[in-house]
Amino acid sequence: MVKVEKQKDGRWVAEDGTIVGREIELQTGTIILENEAGEQKMAIYGTIINDVFNAFCTGSSCGAQCVLAGKGACRYNRKIADDAGYYLLMEESE
């Protein structure tokens, strides 16, 4: 999967700078993009809202300082938060 980010002008750009397309429809958990190749789908992974991460982490008994906590669940949840974002779902080649 390729991580992509939305630009201010509405374009979605991959990490390497390639323009993926423009958002044309927002559905629950999926963004449909329009580009020269037709439609591509993206999925949301993890959470990119720090308050949501902290609430989730403290709810997992990691303690108030969940970013600094040494428990496995906290480290795992922090990895999810760090990797969070939108990813382009690539078609598997046959």
mmCIF file of C-alpha atoms in Angstrom:
data_model
loop_
_atom_site.group_PDB
_atom_site.id
_atom_site.type_symbol
_atom_site.label_atom_id
_atom_site.label_comp_id
_atom_site.label_asym_id
_atom_site.label_seq_id
_atom_site.Cartn_x
_atom_site.Cartn_y
_atom_site.Cartn_z
ATOM 1 C CA MET A 1 0.000 0.000 0.000
ATOM 2 C CA VAL A 2 1.119 3.545 -0.709
ATOM 3 C CA LYS A 3 0.510 6.307 1.842
ATOM 4 C CA VAL A 4 -1.120 9.414 0.364
ATOM 5 C CA GLU A 5 -1.988 12.870 1.691
ATOM 6 C CA LYS A 6 -4.591 15.420 0.682
ATOM 7 C CA GLN A 7 -3.279 18.795 -0.499
ATOM 8 C CA LYS A 8 -5.043 22.127 0.064
ATOM 9 C CA ASP A 9 -6.186 22.237 -3.563
ATOM 10 C CA GLY A 10 -8.030 18.916 -3.180
ATOM 11 C CA ARG A 11 -5.447 16.748 -4.940
ATOM 12 C CA TRP A 12 -4.184 13.559 -3.272
ATOM 13 C CA VAL A 13 -0.424 13.054 -3.551
ATOM 14 C CA ALA A 14 1.658 9.928 -2.813
ATOM 15 C CA GLU A 15 4.801 10.044 -0.663
ATOM 16 C CA ASP A 16 6.973 10.165 -3.800
ATOM 17 C CA GLY A 17 5.136 13.274 -5.071
ATOM 18 C CA THR A 18 2.993 11.467 -7.644
ATOM 19 C CA ILE A 19 -0.470 13.000 -7.997
ATOM 20 C CA VAL A 20 -2.906 10.179 -7.289
ATOM 21 C CA GLY A 21 -6.120 11.997 -8.158
ATOM 22 C CA ARG A 22 -8.924 14.167 -6.826
ATOM 23 C CA GLU A 23 -11.568 13.252 -4.287
ATOM 24 C CA ILE A 24 -14.973 12.867 -5.949
ATOM 25 C CA GLU A 25 -17.005 11.033 -3.317
ATOM 26 C CA LEU A 26 -16.662 10.369 0.403
ATOM 27 C CA GLN A 27 -18.090 7.132 1.760
ATOM 28 C CA THR A 28 -17.751 5.598 5.202
ATOM 29 C CA GLY A 29 -14.092 4.680 5.578
ATOM 30 C CA THR A 30 -13.383 4.915 1.850
ATOM 31 C CA ILE A 31 -12.454 7.791 -0.419
ATOM 32 C CA ILE A 32 -13.025 7.382 -4.139
ATOM 33 C CA LEU A 33 -10.473 9.138 -6.338
ATOM 34 C CA GLU A 34 -10.759 10.192 -9.945
ATOM 35 C CA ASN A 35 -7.652 10.155 -12.119
ATOM 36 C CA GLU A 36 -6.464 9.145 -15.573
ATOM 37 C CA ALA A 37 -6.521 5.466 -14.588
ATOM 38 C CA GLY A 38 -10.171 5.572 -13.528
ATOM 39 C CA GLU A 39 -11.288 5.047 -9.944
ATOM 40 C CA GLN A 40 -8.949 4.125 -7.123
ATOM 41 C CA LYS A 41 -9.928 3.460 -3.538
ATOM 42 C CA MET A 42 -8.197 4.476 -0.348
ATOM 43 C CA ALA A 43 -8.641 3.287 3.201
ATOM 44 C CA ILE A 44 -8.025 4.949 6.547
ATOM 45 C CA TYR A 45 -5.534 3.198 8.838
ATOM 46 C CA GLY A 46 -5.235 3.973 12.534
ATOM 47 C CA THR A 47 -6.010 7.311 14.083
ATOM 48 C CA ILE A 48 -4.315 10.586 13.306
ATOM 49 C CA ILE A 49 -6.074 12.555 16.065
ATOM 50 C CA ASN A 50 -3.804 12.710 19.116
ATOM 51 C CA ASP A 51 -6.685 13.096 21.611
ATOM 52 C CA VAL A 52 -8.297 9.946 20.228
ATOM 53 C CA PHE A 53 -4.991 8.104 20.520
ATOM 54 C CA ASN A 54 -4.487 9.235 24.125
ATOM 55 C CA ALA A 55 -8.042 8.263 25.106
ATOM 56 C CA PHE A 56 -7.610 4.851 23.478
ATOM 57 C CA CYS A 57 -4.221 4.311 25.083
ATOM 58 C CA THR A 58 -5.265 5.331 28.605
ATOM 59 C CA GLY A 59 -8.382 3.181 28.179
ATOM 60 C CA SER A 60 -6.005 0.257 27.598
ATOM 61 C CA SER A 61 -4.571 0.810 31.119
ATOM 62 C CA CYS A 62 -1.337 2.309 29.841
ATOM 63 C CA GLY A 63 -1.497 5.157 32.324
ATOM 64 C CA ALA A 64 -1.735 8.916 31.953
ATOM 65 C CA GLN A 65 1.687 9.215 30.282
ATOM 66 C CA CYS A 66 0.850 6.718 27.564
ATOM 67 C CA VAL A 67 3.440 8.021 25.100
ATOM 68 C CA LEU A 68 6.202 7.258 27.608
ATOM 69 C CA ALA A 69 4.692 4.076 29.049
ATOM 70 C CA GLY A 70 6.648 0.889 28.504
ATOM 71 C CA LYS A 71 3.707 -1.488 28.212
ATOM 72 C CA GLY A 72 3.417 -3.450 24.993
ATOM 73 C CA ALA A 73 -0.093 -2.193 24.217
ATOM 74 C CA CYS A 74 1.136 1.406 24.390
ATOM 75 C CA ARG A 75 4.048 0.759 22.063
ATOM 76 C CA TYR A 76 1.740 -1.037 19.628
ATOM 77 C CA ASN A 77 -0.867 1.732 19.772
ATOM 78 C CA ARG A 78 1.795 4.413 19.253
ATOM 79 C CA LYS A 79 3.023 2.551 16.148
ATOM 80 C CA ILE A 80 -0.547 2.555 14.808
ATOM 81 C CA ALA A 81 -0.826 6.287 15.504
ATOM 82 C CA ASP A 82 2.544 7.005 13.862
ATOM 83 C CA ASP A 83 1.602 5.019 10.745
ATOM 84 C CA ALA A 84 -1.945 6.384 10.604
ATOM 85 C CA GLY A 85 -3.309 8.041 7.520
ATOM 86 C CA TYR A 86 -4.811 7.287 4.156
ATOM 87 C CA TYR A 87 -3.413 4.501 2.015
ATOM 88 C CA LEU A 88 -4.051 3.758 -1.634
ATOM 89 C CA LEU A 89 -5.357 0.207 -2.049
ATOM 90 C CA MET A 90 -3.263 -1.263 -4.833
ATOM 91 C CA GLU A 91 -4.737 -3.854 -7.190
ATOM 92 C CA GLU A 92 -2.995 -7.211 -6.892
ATOM 93 C CA SER A 93 -1.394 -8.288 -10.152
ATOM 94 C CA GLU A 94 -2.302 -11.723 -11.424
#
